[in-house]
JSON list of C-alpha atoms in Angstrom, two decimals:
[
{"chain": "A", "resi": 1, "resn": "UNK", "atom": "CA", "xyz": [0.00, 0.00, 0.00]},
{"chain": "A", "resi": 2, "resn": "UNK", "atom": "CA", "xyz": [1.26, 3.48, -0.82]},
{"chain": "A", "resi": 3, "resn": "UNK", "atom": "CA", "xyz": [1.55, 5.77, 2.18]},
{"chain": "A", "resi": 4, "resn": "UNK", "atom": "CA", "xyz": [-0.77, 8.66, 1.40]},
{"chain": "A", "resi": 5, "resn": "UNK", "atom": "CA", "xyz": [0.68, 10.81, 4.15]},
{"chain": "A", "resi": 6, "resn": "UNK", "atom": "CA", "xyz": [4.02, 10.97, 2.31]},
{"chain": "A", "resi": 7, "resn": "UNK", "atom": "CA", "xyz": [2.40, 12.73, -0.63]},
{"chain": "A", "resi": 8, "resn": "UNK", "atom": "CA", "xyz": [0.29, 15.09, 1.53]},
{"chain": "A", "resi": 9, "resn": "UNK", "atom": "CA", "xyz": [-3.09, 13.35, 1.37]},
{"chain": "A", "resi": 10, "resn": "UNK", "atom": "CA", "xyz": [-4.98, 12.55, 4.57]},
{"chain": "A", "resi": 11, "resn": "UNK", "atom": "CA", "xyz": [-6.16, 8.95, 4.80]},
{"chain": "A", "resi": 12, "resn": "UNK", "atom": "CA", "xyz": [-9.93, 8.58, 4.60]},
{"chain": "A", "resi": 13, "resn": "UNK", "atom": "CA", "xyz": [-10.65, 4.93, 5.28]},
{"chain": "A", "resi": 14, "resn": "UNK", "atom": "CA", "xyz": [-9.97, 2.97, 8.43]},
{"chain": "A", "resi": 15, "resn": "UNK", "atom": "CA", "xyz": [-7.63, 0.67, 6.50]},
{"chain": "A", "resi": 16, "resn": "UNK", "atom": "CA", "xyz": [-5.34, 3.57, 5.70]},
{"chain": "A", "resi": 17, "resn": "UNK", "atom": "CA", "xyz": [-5.26, 4.90, 9.29]},
{"chain": "A", "resi": 18, "resn": "UNK", "atom": "CA", "xyz": [-2.39, 3.34, 11.24]},
{"chain": "A", "resi": 19, "resn": "UNK", "atom": "CA", "xyz": [-3.43, 1.27, 14.27]},
{"chain": "A", "resi": 20, "resn": "UNK", "atom": "CA", "xyz": [-0.26, 2.18, 16.15]},
{"chain": "A", "resi": 21, "resn": "UNK", "atom": "CA", "xyz": [1.67, 5.35, 16.65]},
{"chain": "A", "resi": 22, "resn": "UNK", "atom": "CA", "xyz": [-0.08, 8.67, 17.10]},
{"chain": "A", "resi": 23, "resn": "UNK", "atom": "CA", "xyz": [-3.65, 7.54, 16.54]},
{"chain": "A", "resi": 24, "resn": "UNK", "atom": "CA", "xyz": [-5.74, 8.83, 19.45]},
{"chain": "A", "resi": 25, "resn": "UNK", "atom": "CA", "xyz": [-8.45, 6.25, 18.81]},
{"chain": "A", "resi": 26, "resn": "UNK", "atom": "CA", "xyz": [-6.22, 3.41, 19.92]},
{"chain": "A", "resi": 27, "resn": "UNK", "atom": "CA", "xyz": [-4.57, 4.98, 22.94]},
{"chain": "A", "resi": 28, "resn": "UNK", "atom": "CA", "xyz": [-5.79, 3.71, 26.31]},
{"chain": "A", "resi": 29, "resn": "UNK", "atom": "CA", "xyz": [-8.35, 6.00, 27.92]},
{"chain": "A", "resi": 30, "resn": "UNK", "atom": "CA", "xyz": [-8.19, 6.94, 31.58]},
{"chain": "A", "resi": 31, "resn": "UNK", "atom": "CA", "xyz": [-10.79, 5.55, 33.95]},
{"chain": "A", "resi": 32, "resn": "UNK", "atom": "CA", "xyz": [-13.93, 7.63, 33.50]},
{"chain": "A", "resi": 33, "resn": "UNK", "atom": "CA", "xyz": [-15.56, 6.44, 36.74]},
{"chain": "A", "resi": 34, "resn": "UNK", "atom": "CA", "xyz": [-13.78, 9.11, 38.78]},
{"chain": "A", "resi": 35, "resn": "UNK", "atom": "CA", "xyz": [-14.83, 11.78, 36.31]},
{"chain": "A", "resi": 36, "resn": "UNK", "atom": "CA", "xyz": [-18.47, 10.70, 36.51]},
{"chain": "A", "resi": 37, "resn": "UNK", "atom": "CA", "xyz": [-18.43, 10.76, 40.32]},
{"chain": "A", "resi": 38, "resn": "UNK", "atom": "CA", "xyz": [-16.84, 14.21, 40.35]},
{"chain": "A", "resi": 39, "resn": "UNK", "atom": "CA", "xyz": [-19.38, 15.47, 37.83]},
{"chain": "A", "resi": 40, "resn": "UNK", "atom": "CA", "xyz": [-22.30, 14.20, 39.91]},
{"chain": "A", "resi": 41, "resn": "UNK", "atom": "CA", "xyz": [-20.72, 15.63, 43.06]},
{"chain": "A", "resi": 42, "resn": "UNK", "atom": "CA", "xyz": [-20.24, 18.97, 41.30]},
{"chain": "A", "resi": 43, "resn": "UNK", "atom": "CA", "xyz": [-23.89, 19.16, 40.22]},
{"chain": "A", "resi": 44, "resn": "UNK", "atom": "CA", "xyz": [-25.17, 17.95, 43.60]},
{"chain": "A", "resi": 45, "resn": "UNK", "atom": "CA", "xyz": [-23.13, 20.49, 45.54]},
{"chain": "A", "resi": 46, "resn": "UNK", "atom": "CA", "xyz": [-23.97, 23.26, 43.08]},
{"chain": "A", "resi": 47, "resn": "UNK", "atom": "CA", "xyz": [-27.72, 22.62, 43.30]},
{"chain": "A", "resi": 48, "resn": "UNK", "atom": "CA", "xyz": [-27.59, 22.08, 47.08]},
{"chain": "A", "resi": 49, "resn": "UNK", "atom": "CA", "xyz": [-25.70, 25.32, 47.67]},
{"chain": "A", "resi": 50, "resn": "UNK", "atom": "CA", "xyz": [-28.04, 27.16, 45.31]},
{"chain": "A", "resi": 51, "resn": "UNK", "atom": "CA", "xyz": [-31.12, 25.84, 47.15]},
{"chain": "A", "resi": 52, "resn": "UNK", "atom": "CA", "xyz": [-29.69, 26.87, 50.52]},
{"chain": "A", "resi": 53, "resn": "UNK", "atom": "CA", "xyz": [-29.10, 30.41, 49.30]},
{"chain": "A", "resi": 54, "resn": "UNK", "atom": "CA", "xyz": [-32.50, 30.63, 47.61]},
{"chain": "A", "resi": 55, "resn": "UNK", "atom": "CA", "xyz": [-34.23, 29.38, 50.75]},
{"chain": "A", "resi": 56, "resn": "UNK", "atom": "CA", "xyz": [-32.28, 31.70, 53.07]},
{"chain": "A", "resi": 57, "resn": "UNK", "atom": "CA", "xyz": [-32.89, 34.72, 50.86]},
{"chain": "A", "resi": 58, "resn": "UNK", "atom": "CA", "xyz": [-36.57, 33.94, 50.36]},
{"chain": "A", "resi": 59, "resn": "UNK", "atom": "CA", "xyz": [-37.24, 33.42, 54.08]},
{"chain": "A", "resi": 60, "resn": "UNK", "atom": "CA", "xyz": [-35.51, 36.69, 54.97]},
{"chain": "A", "resi": 61, "resn": "UNK", "atom": "CA", "xyz": [-37.41, 38.59, 52.29]},
{"chain": "A", "resi": 62, "resn": "UNK", "atom": "CA", "xyz": [-40.70, 37.37, 53.76]},
{"chain": "A", "resi": 63, "resn": "UNK", "atom": "CA", "xyz": [-39.94, 39.18, 57.03]},
{"chain": "A", "resi": 64, "resn": "UNK", "atom": "CA", "xyz": [-37.27, 41.85, 56.51]},
{"chain": "A", "resi": 65, "resn": "UNK", "atom": "CA", "xyz": [-38.04, 43.46, 59.90]},
{"chain": "A", "resi": 66, "resn": "UNK", "atom": "CA", "xyz": [-37.10, 40.30, 61.77]},
{"chain": "A", "resi": 67, "resn": "UNK", "atom": "CA", "xyz": [-33.91, 40.02, 59.71]},
{"chain": "A", "resi": 68, "resn": "UNK", "atom": "CA", "xyz": [-33.13, 43.70, 60.37]},
{"chain": "A", "resi": 69, "resn": "UNK", "atom": "CA", "xyz": [-33.53, 43.00, 64.09]},
{"chain": "A", "resi": 70, "resn": "UNK", "atom": "CA", "xyz": [-31.19, 39.98, 63.83]},
{"chain": "A", "resi": 71, "resn": "UNK", "atom": "CA", "xyz": [-28.44, 41.90, 62.04]},
{"chain": "A", "resi": 72, "resn": "UNK", "atom": "CA", "xyz": [-28.84, 44.91, 64.38]},
{"chain": "A", "resi": 73, "resn": "UNK", "atom": "CA", "xyz": [-27.68, 42.65, 67.23]},
{"chain": "A", "resi": 74, "resn": "UNK", "atom": "CA", "xyz": [-24.21, 42.51, 65.69]},
{"chain": "A", "resi": 75, "resn": "UNK", "atom": "CA", "xyz": [-23.97, 46.31, 66.00]},
{"chain": "A", "resi": 76, "resn": "UNK", "atom": "CA", "xyz": [-21.92, 46.57, 62.80]},
{"chain": "A", "resi": 77, "resn": "UNK", "atom": "CA", "xyz": [-24.32, 48.41, 60.50]},
{"chain": "A", "resi": 78, "resn": "UNK", "atom": "CA", "xyz": [-25.60, 51.95, 61.12]},
{"chain": "A", "resi": 79, "resn": "UNK", "atom": "CA", "xyz": [-29.28, 51.99, 61.99]},
{"chain": "A", "resi": 80, "resn": "UNK", "atom": "CA", "xyz": [-30.24, 54.07, 58.97]},
{"chain": "A", "resi": 81, "resn": "UNK", "atom": "CA", "xyz": [-28.80, 51.39, 56.62]},
{"chain": "A", "resi": 82, "resn": "UNK", "atom": "CA", "xyz": [-30.54, 48.44, 58.31]},
{"chain": "A", "resi": 83, "resn": "UNK", "atom": "CA", "xyz": [-33.64, 48.49, 56.05]},
{"chain": "A", "resi": 84, "resn": "UNK", "atom": "CA", "xyz": [-31.46, 48.58, 52.94]},
{"chain": "A", "resi": 85, "resn": "UNK", "atom": "CA", "xyz": [-29.28, 45.70, 54.14]},
{"chain": "A", "resi": 86, "resn": "UNK", "atom": "CA", "xyz": [-32.30, 43.74, 55.41]},
{"chain": "A", "resi": 87, "resn": "UNK", "atom": "CA", "xyz": [-33.75, 43.72, 51.90]},
{"chain": "A", "resi": 88, "resn": "UNK", "atom": "CA", "xyz": [-30.61, 43.93, 49.76]},
{"chain": "A", "resi": 89, "resn": "UNK", "atom": "CA", "xyz": [-28.65, 41.07, 51.33]},
{"chain": "A", "resi": 90, "resn": "UNK", "atom": "CA", "xyz": [-31.47, 38.50, 51.04]},
{"chain": "A", "resi": 91, "resn": "UNK", "atom": "CA", "xyz": [-32.13, 39.65, 47.48]},
{"chain": "A", "resi": 92, "resn": "UNK", "atom": "CA", "xyz": [-28.44, 39.07, 46.66]},
{"chain": "A", "resi": 93, "resn": "UNK", "atom": "CA", "xyz": [-28.61, 35.61, 48.24]},
{"chain": "A", "resi": 94, "resn": "UNK", "atom": "CA", "xyz": [-31.72, 34.77, 46.24]},
{"chain": "A", "resi": 95, "resn": "UNK", "atom": "CA", "xyz": [-30.25, 36.01, 42.96]},
{"chain": "A", "resi": 96, "resn": "UNK", "atom": "CA", "xyz": [-26.93, 34.26, 43.57]},
{"chain": "A", "resi": 97, "resn": "UNK", "atom": "CA", "xyz": [-28.75, 31.00, 44.26]},
{"chain": "A", "resi": 98, "resn": "UNK", "atom": "CA", "xyz": [-30.87, 31.26, 41.12]},
{"chain": "A", "resi": 99, "resn": "UNK", "atom": "CA", "xyz": [-27.76, 32.20, 39.14]},
{"chain": "A", "resi": 100, "resn": "UNK", "atom": "CA", "xyz": [-25.91, 29.18, 40.47]},
{"chain": "A", "resi": 101, "resn": "UNK", "atom": "CA", "xyz": [-28.72, 26.86, 39.37]},
{"chain": "A", "resi": 102, "resn": "UNK", "atom": "CA", "xyz": [-28.46, 28.20, 35.82]},
{"chain": "A", "resi": 103, "resn": "UNK", "atom": "CA", "xyz": [-24.66, 28.54, 36.04]},
{"chain": "A", "resi": 104, "resn": "UNK", "atom": "CA", "xyz": [-24.75, 32.27, 35.39]},
{"chain": "A", "resi": 105, "resn": "UNK", "atom": "CA", "xyz": [-21.26, 33.73, 35.30]},
{"chain": "A", "resi": 106, "resn": "UNK", "atom": "CA", "xyz": [-20.41, 35.46, 38.56]},
{"chain": "A", "resi": 107, "resn": "UNK", "atom": "CA", "xyz": [-22.98, 33.70, 40.72]},
{"chain": "A", "resi": 108, "resn": "UNK", "atom": "CA", "xyz": [-20.43, 31.34, 42.30]},
{"chain": "A", "resi": 109, "resn": "UNK", "atom": "CA", "xyz": [-18.14, 34.30, 42.96]},
{"chain": "A", "resi": 110, "resn": "UNK", "atom": "CA", "xyz": [-20.99, 36.18, 44.60]},
{"chain": "A", "resi": 111, "resn": "UNK", "atom": "CA", "xyz": [-21.77, 33.18, 46.81]},
{"chain": "A", "resi": 112, "resn": "UNK", "atom": "CA", "xyz": [-18.10, 32.86, 47.76]},
{"chain": "A", "resi": 113, "resn": "UNK", "atom": "CA", "xyz": [-17.95, 36.57, 48.66]},
{"chain": "A", "resi": 114, "resn": "UNK", "atom": "CA", "xyz": [-21.15, 36.34, 50.69]},
{"chain": "A", "resi": 115, "resn": "UNK", "atom": "CA", "xyz": [-19.82, 33.33, 52.57]},
{"chain": "A", "resi": 116, "resn": "UNK", "atom": "CA", "xyz": [-16.55, 35.12, 53.32]},
{"chain": "A", "resi": 117, "resn": "UNK", "atom": "CA", "xyz": [-18.49, 38.13, 54.63]},
{"chain": "A", "resi": 118, "resn": "UNK", "atom": "CA", "xyz": [-20.69, 35.86, 56.74]},
{"chain": "A", "resi": 119, "resn": "UNK", "atom": "CA", "xyz": [-17.62, 34.07, 58.14]},
{"chain": "A", "resi": 120, "resn": "UNK", "atom": "CA", "xyz": [-15.98, 37.37, 59.10]},
{"chain": "A", "resi": 121, "resn": "UNK", "atom": "CA", "xyz": [-19.16, 38.59, 60.81]},
{"chain": "A", "resi": 122, "resn": "UNK", "atom": "CA", "xyz": [-19.74, 35.28, 62.59]},
{"chain": "A", "resi": 123, "resn": "UNK", "atom": "CA", "xyz": [-16.07, 35.20, 63.60]},
{"chain": "A", "resi": 124, "resn": "UNK", "atom": "CA", "xyz": [-16.50, 38.68, 65.05]},
{"chain": "A", "resi": 125, "resn": "UNK", "atom": "CA", "xyz": [-19.55, 37.49, 67.01]},
{"chain": "A", "resi": 126, "resn": "UNK", "atom": "CA", "xyz": [-17.60, 34.51, 68.36]},
{"chain": "A", "resi": 127, "resn": "UNK", "atom": "CA", "xyz": [-14.62, 36.70, 69.24]},
{"chain": "A", "resi": 128, "resn": "UNK", "atom": "CA", "xyz": [-16.89, 39.17, 71.06]},
{"chain": "A", "resi": 129, "resn": "UNK", "atom": "CA", "xyz": [-18.77, 36.31, 72.81]},
{"chain": "A", "resi": 130, "resn": "UNK", "atom": "CA", "xyz": [-22.08, 37.60, 71.50]},
{"chain": "A", "resi": 131, "resn": "UNK", "atom": "CA", "xyz": [-24.97, 35.38, 72.56]},
{"chain": "A", "resi": 132, "resn": "UNK", "atom": "CA", "xyz": [-27.17, 36.19, 69.57]},
{"chain": "A", "resi": 133, "resn": "UNK", "atom": "CA", "xyz": [-28.91, 34.42, 66.73]},
{"chain": "A", "resi": 134, "resn": "UNK", "atom": "CA", "xyz": [-26.93, 34.43, 63.51]},
{"chain": "A", "resi": 135, "resn": "UNK", "atom": "CA", "xyz": [-29.84, 35.65, 61.38]},
{"chain": "A", "resi": 136, "resn": "UNK", "atom": "CA", "xyz": [-29.17, 32.97, 58.77]},
{"chain": "A", "resi": 137, "resn": "UNK", "atom": "CA", "xyz": [-32.65, 31.47, 58.53]},
{"chain": "A", "resi": 138, "resn": "UNK", "atom": "CA", "xyz": [-35.99, 31.87, 60.29]},
{"chain": "A", "resi": 139, "resn": "UNK", "atom": "CA", "xyz": [-36.14, 32.59, 63.99]},
{"chain": "A", "resi": 140, "resn": "UNK", "atom": "CA", "xyz": [-37.72, 29.20, 64.74]},
{"chain": "A", "resi": 141, "resn": "UNK", "atom": "CA", "xyz": [-34.77, 27.43, 63.17]},
{"chain": "A", "resi": 142, "resn": "UNK", "atom": "CA", "xyz": [-32.28, 29.67, 64.93]},
{"chain": "A", "resi": 143, "resn": "UNK", "atom": "CA", "xyz": [-33.71, 28.86, 68.34]},
{"chain": "A", "resi": 144, "resn": "UNK", "atom": "CA", "xyz": [-33.06, 25.18, 67.66]},
{"chain": "A", "resi": 145, "resn": "UNK", "atom": "CA", "xyz": [-29.40, 25.77, 66.76]},
{"chain": "A", "resi": 146, "resn": "UNK", "atom": "CA", "xyz": [-26.45, 26.23, 69.06]},
{"chain": "A", "resi": 147, "resn": "UNK", "atom": "CA", "xyz": [-25.86, 29.76, 67.89]},
{"chain": "A", "resi": 148, "resn": "UNK", "atom": "CA", "xyz": [-23.15, 31.48, 65.95]},
{"chain": "A", "resi": 149, "resn": "UNK", "atom": "CA", "xyz": [-20.57, 28.70, 66.36]},
{"chain": "A", "resi": 150, "resn": "UNK", "atom": "CA", "xyz": [-22.80, 26.25, 64.52]},
{"chain": "A", "resi": 151, "resn": "UNK", "atom": "CA", "xyz": [-23.48, 28.84, 61.83]},
{"chain": "A", "resi": 152, "resn": "UNK", "atom": "CA", "xyz": [-19.73, 29.50, 61.52]},
{"chain": "A", "resi": 153, "resn": "UNK", "atom": "CA", "xyz": [-19.03, 25.77, 61.04]},
{"chain": "A", "resi": 154, "resn": "UNK", "atom": "CA", "xyz": [-21.88, 25.45, 58.54]},
{"chain": "A", "resi": 155, "resn": "UNK", "atom": "CA", "xyz": [-20.52, 28.38, 56.53]},
{"chain": "A", "resi": 156, "resn": "UNK", "atom": "CA", "xyz": [-17.05, 26.81, 56.55]},
{"chain": "A", "resi": 157, "resn": "UNK", "atom": "CA", "xyz": [-18.54, 23.65, 55.04]},
{"chain": "A", "resi": 158, "resn": "UNK", "atom": "CA", "xyz": [-20.36, 25.71, 52.41]},
{"chain": "A", "resi": 159, "resn": "UNK", "atom": "CA", "xyz": [-17.14, 27.59, 51.64]},
{"chain": "A", "resi": 160, "resn": "UNK", "atom": "CA", "xyz": [-15.42, 24.23, 51.18]},
{"chain": "A", "resi": 161, "resn": "UNK", "atom": "CA", "xyz": [-18.16, 23.20, 48.75]},
{"chain": "A", "resi": 162, "resn": "UNK", "atom": "CA", "xyz": [-17.68, 26.49, 46.92]},
{"chain": "A", "resi": 163, "resn": "UNK", "atom": "CA", "xyz": [-13.94, 25.88, 46.63]},
{"chain": "A", "resi": 164, "resn": "UNK", "atom": "CA", "xyz": [-14.66, 22.40, 45.23]},
{"chain": "A", "resi": 165, "resn": "UNK", "atom": "CA", "xyz": [-17.00, 23.95, 42.64]},
{"chain": "A", "resi": 166, "resn": "UNK", "atom": "CA", "xyz": [-14.26, 26.40, 41.65]},
{"chain": "A", "resi": 167, "resn": "UNK", "atom": "CA", "xyz": [-11.72, 23.58, 41.38]},
{"chain": "A", "resi": 168, "resn": "UNK", "atom": "CA", "xyz": [-14.05, 21.43, 39.31]},
{"chain": "A", "resi": 169, "resn": "UNK", "atom": "CA", "xyz": [-14.85, 24.28, 36.94]},
{"chain": "A", "resi": 170, "resn": "UNK", "atom": "CA", "xyz": [-11.15, 25.03, 36.55]},
{"chain": "A", "resi": 171, "resn": "UNK", "atom": "CA", "xyz": [-10.21, 21.38, 35.99]},
{"chain": "A", "resi": 172, "resn": "UNK", "atom": "CA", "xyz": [-12.88, 20.97, 33.29]},
{"chain": "A", "resi": 173, "resn": "UNK", "atom": "CA", "xyz": [-12.00, 24.22, 31.52]},
{"chain": "A", "resi": 174, "resn": "UNK", "atom": "CA", "xyz": [-10.73, 23.88, 27.98]},
{"chain": "A", "resi": 175, "resn": "UNK", "atom": "CA", "xyz": [-6.98, 24.33, 27.73]},
{"chain": "A", "resi": 176, "resn": "UNK", "atom": "CA", "xyz": [-7.34, 26.99, 25.05]},
{"chain": "A", "resi": 177, "resn": "UNK", "atom": "CA", "xyz": [-8.48, 29.53, 27.63]},
{"chain": "A", "resi": 178, "resn": "UNK", "atom": "CA", "xyz": [-5.93, 32.10, 28.76]},
{"chain": "A", "resi": 179, "resn": "UNK", "atom": "CA", "xyz": [-5.37, 30.33, 32.08]},
{"chain": "A", "resi": 180, "resn": "UNK", "atom": "CA", "xyz": [-4.63, 27.08, 30.23]},
{"chain": "A", "resi": 181, "resn": "UNK", "atom": "CA", "xyz": [-2.10, 28.87, 28.05]},
{"chain": "A", "resi": 182, "resn": "UNK", "atom": "CA", "xyz": [-0.40, 30.33, 31.10]},
{"chain": "A", "resi": 183, "resn": "UNK", "atom": "CA", "xyz": [-0.22, 26.91, 32.76]},
{"chain": "A", "resi": 184, "resn": "UNK", "atom": "CA", "xyz": [1.26, 25.37, 29.61]},
{"chain": "A", "resi": 185, "resn": "UNK", "atom": "CA", "xyz": [3.78, 28.21, 29.47]},
{"chain": "A", "resi": 186, "resn": "UNK", "atom": "CA", "xyz": [4.90, 27.57, 33.05]},
{"chain": "A", "resi": 187, "resn": "UNK", "atom": "CA", "xyz": [5.05, 23.81, 32.53]},
{"chain": "A", "resi": 188, "resn": "UNK", "atom": "CA", "xyz": [7.25, 24.34, 29.49]},
{"chain": "A", "resi": 189, "resn": "UNK", "atom": "CA", "xyz": [9.53, 26.74, 31.42]},
{"chain": "A", "resi": 190, "resn": "UNK", "atom": "CA", "xyz": [10.07, 24.27, 34.28]},
{"chain": "A", "resi": 191, "resn": "UNK", "atom": "CA", "xyz": [11.25, 21.44, 32.07]}
]
């Protein structure tokens, strides 16, 4: 058989394609079981985190006065801004949750920023030994919890889930993106 690649013609039939060498069809594929598990975990965590934020935002929007009272206990926000924060923060939570369900760009970043803000505020409450409700969900639910320490731990877990979502998005990103080009550049420079 004449090698068509020597004269510049691409082979078109499977008989003319070499079974060894550079053919990607015949190279062993990595185990896809891990990838499937990570994909399911990604979607489960994404939807779970989104539902938590939607629920928390919706509940707070139903009774913004109660939420304003809860955040006033921290004594961090001026009283004239309490109504704005009592409506604006839950609205942000709700929008970020809906955005995360539909994978809207920026929604995961907004959730990460909100969680970092919540962790700083809850850390402040722990540091100051404030015996207050965190204001995370409804007052009935807050009475059943152990307070700000439990909310702090819960937010740490949610931040961990957010970091996993970031990692999974980054690991699935096509290598032709600018970050992939930078990584390839650094890998080439270290060799």
